[in-house]
Amino acid sequence: MGRDPASLDLNLLVALDALLEEESVTGAAARLHVSAPAMSRTLGRIRAALGDPVLVRAGRHLVPTPRAVELRPHVRTVVASARDLLAPRPPADPAALRREFAVQASDLVLAHLGARLITAVARQAPGVTLRFLPESLEGTPALRDGRLDLELGVIGHADPETRTEALGVTGLVGAVRPGHPLAARTRVTARAFAAAEHVGVSRQGRVHGPVDDALAALGLRRRVVAVVPGWSAALALCREADLVGLAPPGVAEVLGLRTFEVPLDLPALPLGMAWHPRNDADPAHRWLRDRVRETWNAGEAGAA
């Protein structure tokens, strides 16, 4: 009957490799940083496992048996393969990567750094594809389930094991079309801001939000005539109608909108990235996280 695999001690292979290479118990012990008596006991276990003396005395030296000579190249190959298998993986070579990453990002984040991130990834790793998935995955166990590699945005619902990293914060400015009455003002007051018609953004369809709380603290109230699930849709409506929307600085201008400082004390939006621990040490995933971090920092430096 064959030996029970559960009873195998694969450390014996490492010791056998050293013994066959050194043909000396003392030499093998020094190579593996153990005592000579410990290596002698290990040799005894190897002999019992193989049913062969392996190394025998020839004068003042040890010489391998025919069985040991036969095993030597096989043991060397197995031990070398095991060491390669367990060695830390080298950093990813971006030019050699052939991989898709599933990324969930709000259109707020995509507008803020999406184009620059895509450009940076394509320049360094032409074999990498970023698949941006819908925001409907936010708040689901998609990271835990492996359906999502990376989440970018306001991270506030992560599973306990999820790794998170803060990127920074972004404020919001008011955005209107060039013909809007507020576009001609050098300074928009809270009262004028509240008197305008607004478009809100909420994936849950909520009408009330932090803007309304800040206005209420001043004894003011705005009229929200529409609520849409994404920032891009809100800005598109502002471009076509006399509506006030909110956007990160630098985003609305690309769409031809005029922007102004919101006359309220609004909290900044904390943005970050989140991923599952299974990808924490993966070289390719680490490379992608580095690109996200660098892209964000480059954008912040450019805006300074």
mmCIF file of C-alpha atoms in Angstrom:
data_model
loop_
_atom_site.group_PDB
_atom_site.id
_atom_site.type_symbol
_atom_site.label_atom_id
_atom_site.label_comp_id
_atom_site.label_asym_id
_atom_site.label_seq_id
_atom_site.Cartn_x
_atom_site.Cartn_y
_atom_site.Cartn_z
ATOM 1 C CA MET A 1 0.000 0.000 0.000
ATOM 2 C CA GLY A 2 1.163 3.577 -0.738
ATOM 3 C CA ARG A 3 2.095 6.007 1.962
ATOM 4 C CA ASP A 4 -0.713 8.225 3.223
ATOM 5 C CA PRO A 5 -0.060 11.680 1.649
ATOM 6 C CA ALA A 6 -1.052 13.302 4.943
ATOM 7 C CA SER A 7 1.942 11.617 6.612
ATOM 8 C CA LEU A 8 4.499 12.942 4.119
ATOM 9 C CA ASP A 9 6.967 15.521 5.406
ATOM 10 C CA LEU A 10 8.023 17.537 2.388
ATOM 11 C CA ASN A 11 10.791 19.138 4.453
ATOM 12 C CA LEU A 12 12.619 15.841 3.993
ATOM 13 C CA LEU A 13 13.016 16.667 0.308
ATOM 14 C CA VAL A 14 14.887 19.867 1.141
ATOM 15 C CA ALA A 15 17.140 17.969 3.542
ATOM 16 C CA LEU A 16 17.680 15.160 1.012
ATOM 17 C CA ASP A 17 18.620 17.705 -1.647
ATOM 18 C CA ALA A 18 21.213 19.257 0.671
ATOM 19 C CA LEU A 19 22.597 15.843 1.710
ATOM 20 C CA LEU A 20 22.949 14.670 -1.889
ATOM 21 C CA GLU A 21 24.550 17.957 -2.906
ATOM 22 C CA GLU A 22 27.019 18.085 -0.004
ATOM 23 C CA GLU A 23 27.495 14.326 0.530
ATOM 24 C CA SER A 24 28.088 15.311 4.129
ATOM 25 C CA VAL A 25 25.849 15.517 7.173
ATOM 26 C CA THR A 26 27.895 18.412 8.549
ATOM 27 C CA GLY A 27 27.867 20.247 5.227
ATOM 28 C CA ALA A 28 24.123 19.756 4.770
ATOM 29 C CA ALA A 29 23.485 20.946 8.348
ATOM 30 C CA ALA A 30 25.488 24.128 7.743
ATOM 31 C CA ARG A 31 23.675 24.732 4.463
ATOM 32 C CA LEU A 32 20.274 24.492 6.125
ATOM 33 C CA HIS A 33 21.344 26.252 9.347
ATOM 34 C CA VAL A 34 20.584 23.322 11.631
ATOM 35 C CA SER A 35 22.798 21.307 13.980
ATOM 36 C CA ALA A 36 24.694 18.251 12.766
ATOM 37 C CA PRO A 37 22.817 15.940 15.224
ATOM 38 C CA ALA A 38 19.488 17.263 13.904
ATOM 39 C CA MET A 39 20.569 16.600 10.317
ATOM 40 C CA SER A 40 21.755 13.126 11.309
ATOM 41 C CA ARG A 41 18.311 12.371 12.735
ATOM 42 C CA THR A 42 16.718 13.707 9.530
ATOM 43 C CA LEU A 43 18.944 11.410 7.468
ATOM 44 C CA GLY A 44 17.636 8.540 9.568
ATOM 45 C CA ARG A 45 14.064 9.487 8.725
ATOM 46 C CA ILE A 46 14.931 9.749 5.023
ATOM 47 C CA ARG A 47 16.508 6.289 5.094
ATOM 48 C CA ALA A 48 13.387 4.874 6.724
ATOM 49 C CA ALA A 49 11.102 6.580 4.187
ATOM 50 C CA LEU A 50 13.105 5.396 1.157
ATOM 51 C CA GLY A 51 14.107 2.001 2.482
ATOM 52 C CA ASP A 52 17.650 2.848 1.363
ATOM 53 C CA PRO A 53 20.760 4.043 3.249
ATOM 54 C CA VAL A 54 21.144 6.978 0.812
ATOM 55 C CA LEU A 55 24.643 7.887 2.018
ATOM 56 C CA VAL A 56 27.143 5.307 3.273
ATOM 57 C CA ARG A 57 30.585 5.578 4.822
ATOM 58 C CA ALA A 58 33.584 5.180 2.488
ATOM 59 C CA GLY A 59 36.662 5.871 4.580
ATOM 60 C CA ARG A 60 36.351 9.378 5.985
ATOM 61 C CA HIS A 61 33.661 10.370 3.500
ATOM 62 C CA LEU A 62 30.048 9.571 2.661
ATOM 63 C CA VAL A 63 29.130 8.342 -0.799
ATOM 64 C CA PRO A 64 25.649 8.073 -2.351
ATOM 65 C CA THR A 65 24.015 4.746 -3.026
ATOM 66 C CA PRO A 66 22.819 3.907 -6.554
ATOM 67 C CA ARG A 67 19.275 4.807 -5.433
ATOM 68 C CA ALA A 68 20.512 8.195 -4.200
ATOM 69 C CA VAL A 69 22.338 8.840 -7.481
ATOM 70 C CA GLU A 70 19.126 8.010 -9.356
ATOM 71 C CA LEU A 71 17.079 10.354 -7.169
ATOM 72 C CA ARG A 72 19.473 13.309 -7.174
ATOM 73 C CA PRO A 73 18.291 15.128 -10.374
ATOM 74 C CA HIS A 74 14.620 14.517 -9.562
ATOM 75 C CA VAL A 75 14.958 15.838 -6.027
ATOM 76 C CA ARG A 76 16.848 18.898 -7.314
ATOM 77 C CA THR A 77 14.054 19.631 -9.810
ATOM 78 C CA VAL A 78 11.256 19.225 -7.264
ATOM 79 C CA VAL A 79 12.961 21.425 -4.648
ATOM 80 C CA ALA A 80 13.794 24.116 -7.224
ATOM 81 C CA SER A 81 10.182 24.102 -8.455
ATOM 82 C CA ALA A 82 8.873 24.361 -4.906
ATOM 83 C CA ARG A 83 11.136 27.314 -4.174
ATOM 84 C CA ASP A 84 10.005 29.058 -7.348
ATOM 85 C CA LEU A 85 6.388 28.368 -6.412
ATOM 86 C CA LEU A 86 6.742 29.849 -2.936
ATOM 87 C CA ALA A 87 8.995 32.771 -3.834
ATOM 88 C CA PRO A 88 7.441 36.261 -3.737
ATOM 89 C CA ARG A 89 6.112 37.301 -7.107
ATOM 90 C CA PRO A 90 8.145 39.997 -8.829
ATOM 91 C CA PRO A 91 6.605 43.391 -9.589
ATOM 92 C CA ALA A 92 4.237 43.390 -12.534
ATOM 93 C CA ASP A 93 5.665 44.233 -15.944
ATOM 94 C CA PRO A 94 2.954 46.558 -17.310
ATOM 95 C CA ALA A 95 4.006 46.087 -20.925
ATOM 96 C CA ALA A 96 3.502 42.311 -20.589
ATOM 97 C CA LEU A 97 0.154 42.428 -18.764
ATOM 98 C CA ARG A 98 -2.839 40.902 -20.545
ATOM 99 C CA ARG A 99 -5.721 41.421 -18.149
ATOM 100 C CA GLU A 100 -9.117 42.985 -17.606
ATOM 101 C CA PHE A 101 -9.911 44.880 -14.418
ATOM 102 C CA ALA A 102 -13.517 45.363 -13.349
ATOM 103 C CA VAL A 103 -13.780 48.839 -11.826
ATOM 104 C CA GLN A 104 -16.848 50.453 -10.303
ATOM 105 C CA ALA A 105 -16.674 54.225 -10.249
ATOM 106 C CA SER A 106 -19.294 56.916 -9.970
ATOM 107 C CA ASP A 107 -19.544 59.276 -12.905
ATOM 108 C CA LEU A 108 -18.311 61.946 -10.486
ATOM 109 C CA VAL A 109 -15.007 60.051 -10.167
ATOM 110 C CA LEU A 110 -14.900 59.195 -13.865
ATOM 111 C CA ALA A 111 -15.322 62.860 -14.733
ATOM 112 C CA HIS A 112 -12.627 63.807 -12.213
ATOM 113 C CA LEU A 113 -9.902 61.328 -13.179
ATOM 114 C CA GLY A 114 -11.348 58.789 -15.634
ATOM 115 C CA ALA A 115 -9.746 60.100 -18.836
ATOM 116 C CA ARG A 116 -6.356 60.598 -17.198
ATOM 117 C CA LEU A 117 -6.434 57.114 -15.632
ATOM 118 C CA ILE A 118 -7.380 55.457 -18.923
ATOM 119 C CA THR A 119 -4.580 57.341 -20.696
ATOM 120 C CA ALA A 120 -1.988 56.372 -18.068
ATOM 121 C CA VAL A 121 -3.009 52.696 -18.157
ATOM 122 C CA ALA A 122 -3.063 52.522 -21.955
ATOM 123 C CA ARG A 123 0.348 54.178 -22.218
ATOM 124 C CA GLN A 124 2.063 51.764 -19.820
ATOM 125 C CA ALA A 125 0.030 48.586 -20.334
ATOM 126 C CA PRO A 126 -1.590 48.358 -23.796
ATOM 127 C CA GLY A 127 -2.790 44.844 -22.981
ATOM 128 C CA VAL A 128 -4.908 45.989 -20.024
ATOM 129 C CA THR A 129 -8.615 46.774 -20.344
ATOM 130 C CA LEU A 130 -10.561 48.693 -17.714
ATOM 131 C CA ARG A 131 -14.183 47.540 -17.565
ATOM 132 C CA PHE A 132 -16.162 50.237 -15.782
ATOM 133 C CA LEU A 133 -19.236 48.667 -14.244
ATOM 134 C CA PRO A 134 -22.484 50.392 -13.253
ATOM 135 C CA GLU A 135 -22.973 52.081 -9.914
ATOM 136 C CA SER A 136 -25.713 49.567 -9.156
ATOM 137 C CA LEU A 137 -22.921 47.328 -7.802
ATOM 138 C CA GLU A 138 -22.182 49.862 -5.071
ATOM 139 C CA GLY A 139 -23.345 48.591 -1.710
ATOM 140 C CA THR A 140 -23.293 44.955 -2.902
ATOM 141 C CA PRO A 141 -20.753 42.223 -2.023
ATOM 142 C CA ALA A 142 -19.245 42.488 -5.532
ATOM 143 C CA LEU A 143 -15.707 42.967 -4.182
ATOM 144 C CA ARG A 144 -16.086 39.974 -1.877
ATOM 145 C CA ASP A 145 -17.605 37.852 -4.658
ATOM 146 C CA GLY A 146 -14.841 38.685 -7.116
ATOM 147 C CA ARG A 147 -17.146 40.427 -9.594
ATOM 148 C CA LEU A 148 -15.299 43.666 -8.931
ATOM 149 C CA ASP A 149 -11.559 44.319 -8.697
ATOM 150 C CA LEU A 150 -11.584 47.918 -7.553
ATOM 151 C CA GLU A 151 -14.117 50.464 -6.364
ATOM 152 C CA LEU A 152 -13.517 54.202 -6.699
ATOM 153 C CA GLY A 153 -15.598 56.902 -5.094
ATOM 154 C CA VAL A 154 -17.111 57.678 -1.719
ATOM 155 C CA ILE A 155 -16.369 54.491 0.235
ATOM 156 C CA GLY A 156 -18.802 54.131 3.074
ATOM 157 C CA HIS A 157 -20.265 50.646 2.922
ATOM 158 C CA ALA A 158 -17.240 48.330 2.765
ATOM 159 C CA ASP A 159 -17.336 44.786 4.142
ATOM 160 C CA PRO A 160 -15.225 44.381 7.309
ATOM 161 C CA GLU A 161 -12.334 42.709 5.490
ATOM 162 C CA THR A 162 -12.234 45.187 2.615
ATOM 163 C CA ARG A 163 -9.035 47.170 2.159
ATOM 164 C CA THR A 164 -9.589 50.906 1.669
ATOM 165 C CA GLU A 165 -7.326 53.845 0.914
ATOM 166 C CA ALA A 166 -8.236 57.504 0.978
ATOM 167 C CA LEU A 167 -7.297 59.439 -2.150
ATOM 168 C CA GLY A 168 -8.414 62.898 -1.106
ATOM 169 C CA VAL A 169 -11.436 65.141 -1.082
ATOM 170 C CA THR A 170 -13.236 67.154 -3.697
ATOM 171 C CA GLY A 171 -15.541 70.099 -3.324
ATOM 172 C CA LEU A 172 -18.459 71.044 -5.556
ATOM 173 C CA VAL A 173 -19.219 74.162 -7.553
ATOM 174 C CA GLY A 174 -22.504 75.360 -8.973
ATOM 175 C CA ALA A 175 -22.981 74.822 -12.708
ATOM 176 C CA VAL A 176 -25.390 76.527 -15.113
ATOM 177 C CA ARG A 177 -25.662 77.084 -18.845
ATOM 178 C CA PRO A 178 -24.188 80.375 -20.190
ATOM 179 C CA GLY A 179 -27.650 81.933 -20.622
ATOM 180 C CA HIS A 180 -28.772 81.208 -17.060
ATOM 181 C CA PRO A 181 -29.451 84.324 -14.906
ATOM 182 C CA LEU A 182 -26.827 83.228 -12.388
ATOM 183 C CA ALA A 183 -24.141 82.947 -15.079
ATOM 184 C CA ALA A 184 -23.782 86.724 -15.329
ATOM 185 C CA ARG A 185 -23.280 87.244 -11.587
ATOM 186 C CA THR A 186 -19.782 87.759 -10.240
ATOM 187 C CA ARG A 187 -20.966 86.448 -6.879
ATOM 188 C CA VAL A 188 -23.986 84.271 -6.225
ATOM 189 C CA THR A 189 -25.683 84.813 -2.879
ATOM 190 C CA ALA A 190 -27.327 82.076 -0.872
ATOM 191 C CA ARG A 191 -30.712 83.693 -1.480
ATOM 192 C CA ALA A 192 -30.184 83.807 -5.265
ATOM 193 C CA PHE A 193 -28.921 80.248 -5.203
ATOM 194 C CA ALA A 194 -32.007 79.063 -3.305
ATOM 195 C CA ALA A 195 -34.365 80.969 -5.605
ATOM 196 C CA ALA A 196 -33.159 79.112 -8.716
ATOM 197 C CA GLU A 197 -34.550 75.773 -9.882
ATOM 198 C CA HIS A 198 -32.247 72.842 -9.181
ATOM 199 C CA VAL A 199 -31.529 69.352 -10.428
ATOM 200 C CA GLY A 200 -30.446 66.890 -7.757
ATOM 201 C CA VAL A 201 -28.367 63.720 -7.954
ATOM 202 C CA SER A 202 -29.315 60.593 -6.032
ATOM 203 C CA ARG A 203 -29.214 56.931 -7.012
ATOM 204 C CA GLN A 204 -32.036 56.365 -4.511
ATOM 205 C CA GLY A 205 -34.104 59.254 -5.875
ATOM 206 C CA ARG A 206 -33.786 61.339 -2.694
ATOM 207 C CA VAL A 207 -34.789 64.976 -3.071
ATOM 208 C CA HIS A 208 -33.364 66.222 0.236
ATOM 209 C CA GLY A 209 -29.614 66.316 0.843
ATOM 210 C CA PRO A 210 -26.709 68.265 2.415
ATOM 211 C CA VAL A 211 -27.448 71.323 0.239
ATOM 212 C CA ASP A 212 -30.954 71.511 1.673
ATOM 213 C CA ASP A 213 -29.622 71.163 5.217
ATOM 214 C CA ALA A 214 -27.177 74.032 4.656
ATOM 215 C CA LEU A 215 -29.944 76.219 3.191
ATOM 216 C CA ALA A 216 -32.288 75.378 6.044
ATOM 217 C CA ALA A 217 -29.638 76.569 8.507
ATOM 218 C CA LEU A 218 -29.917 79.967 6.795
ATOM 219 C CA GLY A 219 -33.702 79.902 6.795
ATOM 220 C CA LEU A 220 -33.796 79.200 3.040
ATOM 221 C CA ARG A 221 -35.284 76.498 0.876
ATOM 222 C CA ARG A 222 -34.658 75.583 -2.758
ATOM 223 C CA ARG A 223 -36.908 73.984 -5.361
ATOM 224 C CA VAL A 224 -35.609 70.728 -6.818
ATOM 225 C CA VAL A 225 -37.484 70.194 -10.067
ATOM 226 C CA ALA A 226 -35.741 66.941 -11.034
ATOM 227 C CA VAL A 227 -33.605 64.222 -9.465
ATOM 228 C CA VAL A 228 -31.377 62.031 -11.637
ATOM 229 C CA PRO A 229 -29.178 59.073 -10.672
ATOM 230 C CA GLY A 230 -25.868 60.462 -11.957
ATOM 231 C CA TRP A 231 -23.803 63.634 -12.197
ATOM 232 C CA SER A 232 -23.340 63.440 -15.959
ATOM 233 C CA ALA A 233 -27.082 63.360 -16.533
ATOM 234 C CA ALA A 234 -27.552 66.313 -14.198
ATOM 235 C CA LEU A 235 -24.985 68.421 -16.050
ATOM 236 C CA ALA A 236 -26.484 67.470 -19.397
ATOM 237 C CA LEU A 237 -29.840 68.814 -18.176
ATOM 238 C CA CYS A 238 -28.180 72.007 -16.940
ATOM 239 C CA ARG A 239 -26.728 72.549 -20.388
ATOM 240 C CA GLU A 240 -30.180 72.484 -21.981
ATOM 241 C CA ALA A 241 -32.404 74.102 -19.329
ATOM 242 C CA ASP A 242 -32.278 76.866 -16.737
ATOM 243 C CA LEU A 243 -31.310 74.530 -13.924
ATOM 244 C CA VAL A 244 -28.585 74.689 -11.312
ATOM 245 C CA GLY A 245 -26.463 71.581 -10.806
ATOM 246 C CA LEU A 246 -23.373 70.722 -8.820
ATOM 247 C CA ALA A 247 -20.092 69.337 -10.106
ATOM 248 C CA PRO A 248 -16.445 68.917 -9.132
ATOM 249 C CA PRO A 249 -14.266 71.855 -10.176
ATOM 250 C CA GLY A 250 -13.072 71.604 -13.765
ATOM 251 C CA VAL A 251 -15.737 69.123 -14.888
ATOM 252 C CA ALA A 252 -18.665 71.354 -15.834
ATOM 253 C CA GLU A 253 -16.475 73.724 -17.851
ATOM 254 C CA VAL A 254 -15.612 70.880 -20.231
ATOM 255 C CA LEU A 255 -19.297 70.658 -21.078
ATOM 256 C CA GLY A 256 -19.508 74.374 -21.802
ATOM 257 C CA LEU A 257 -21.192 75.272 -18.508
ATOM 258 C CA ARG A 258 -20.440 78.289 -16.337
ATOM 259 C CA THR A 259 -19.512 77.640 -12.744
ATOM 260 C CA PHE A 260 -19.662 79.617 -9.520
ATOM 261 C CA GLU A 261 -18.758 79.128 -5.898
ATOM 262 C CA VAL A 262 -21.624 77.626 -3.935
ATOM 263 C CA PRO A 263 -22.484 80.154 -1.195
ATOM 264 C CA LEU A 264 -22.919 77.454 1.432
ATOM 265 C CA ASP A 265 -20.723 75.632 3.907
ATOM 266 C CA LEU A 266 -20.900 72.210 2.284
ATOM 267 C CA PRO A 267 -18.822 69.226 3.453
ATOM 268 C CA ALA A 268 -16.158 68.069 1.012
ATOM 269 C CA LEU A 269 -16.660 64.650 -0.534
ATOM 270 C CA PRO A 270 -14.029 62.119 0.598
ATOM 271 C CA LEU A 271 -12.936 59.933 -2.314
ATOM 272 C CA GLY A 272 -11.011 56.697 -2.040
ATOM 273 C CA MET A 273 -10.534 53.237 -3.446
ATOM 274 C CA ALA A 274 -11.475 49.837 -2.070
ATOM 275 C CA TRP A 275 -10.469 46.290 -2.932
ATOM 276 C CA HIS A 276 -10.699 42.795 -1.496
ATOM 277 C CA PRO A 277 -7.730 41.347 0.460
ATOM 278 C CA ARG A 278 -7.399 38.569 -2.130
ATOM 279 C CA ASN A 279 -5.897 41.191 -4.437
ATOM 280 C CA ASP A 280 -3.805 42.979 -1.831
ATOM 281 C CA ALA A 281 -0.472 41.405 -2.826
ATOM 282 C CA ASP A 282 -1.255 40.706 -6.480
ATOM 283 C CA PRO A 283 1.448 42.556 -8.492
ATOM 284 C CA ALA A 284 -0.886 43.544 -11.325
ATOM 285 C CA HIS A 285 -3.540 44.826 -8.947
ATOM 286 C CA ARG A 286 -0.929 46.756 -6.981
ATOM 287 C CA TRP A 287 0.251 48.305 -10.224
ATOM 288 C CA LEU A 288 -3.314 49.440 -11.013
ATOM 289 C CA ARG A 289 -3.726 50.948 -7.546
ATOM 290 C CA ASP A 290 -0.455 52.810 -8.024
ATOM 291 C CA ARG A 291 -1.790 54.252 -11.291
ATOM 292 C CA VAL A 292 -5.001 55.399 -9.590
ATOM 293 C CA ARG A 293 -3.018 57.035 -6.798
ATOM 294 C CA GLU A 294 -0.599 58.726 -9.193
ATOM 295 C CA THR A 295 -3.414 59.917 -11.452
ATOM 296 C CA TRP A 296 -5.257 61.455 -8.528
ATOM 297 C CA ASN A 297 -2.132 63.145 -7.171
ATOM 298 C CA ALA A 298 -1.183 64.471 -10.606
ATOM 299 C CA GLY A 299 -4.649 65.968 -11.003
ATOM 300 C CA GLU A 300 -4.475 67.610 -7.589
ATOM 301 C CA ALA A 301 -1.034 69.048 -8.361
ATOM 302 C CA GLY A 302 -2.308 70.390 -11.674
ATOM 303 C CA ALA A 303 -5.262 72.048 -9.968
ATOM 304 C CA ALA A 304 -3.052 73.694 -7.327
#
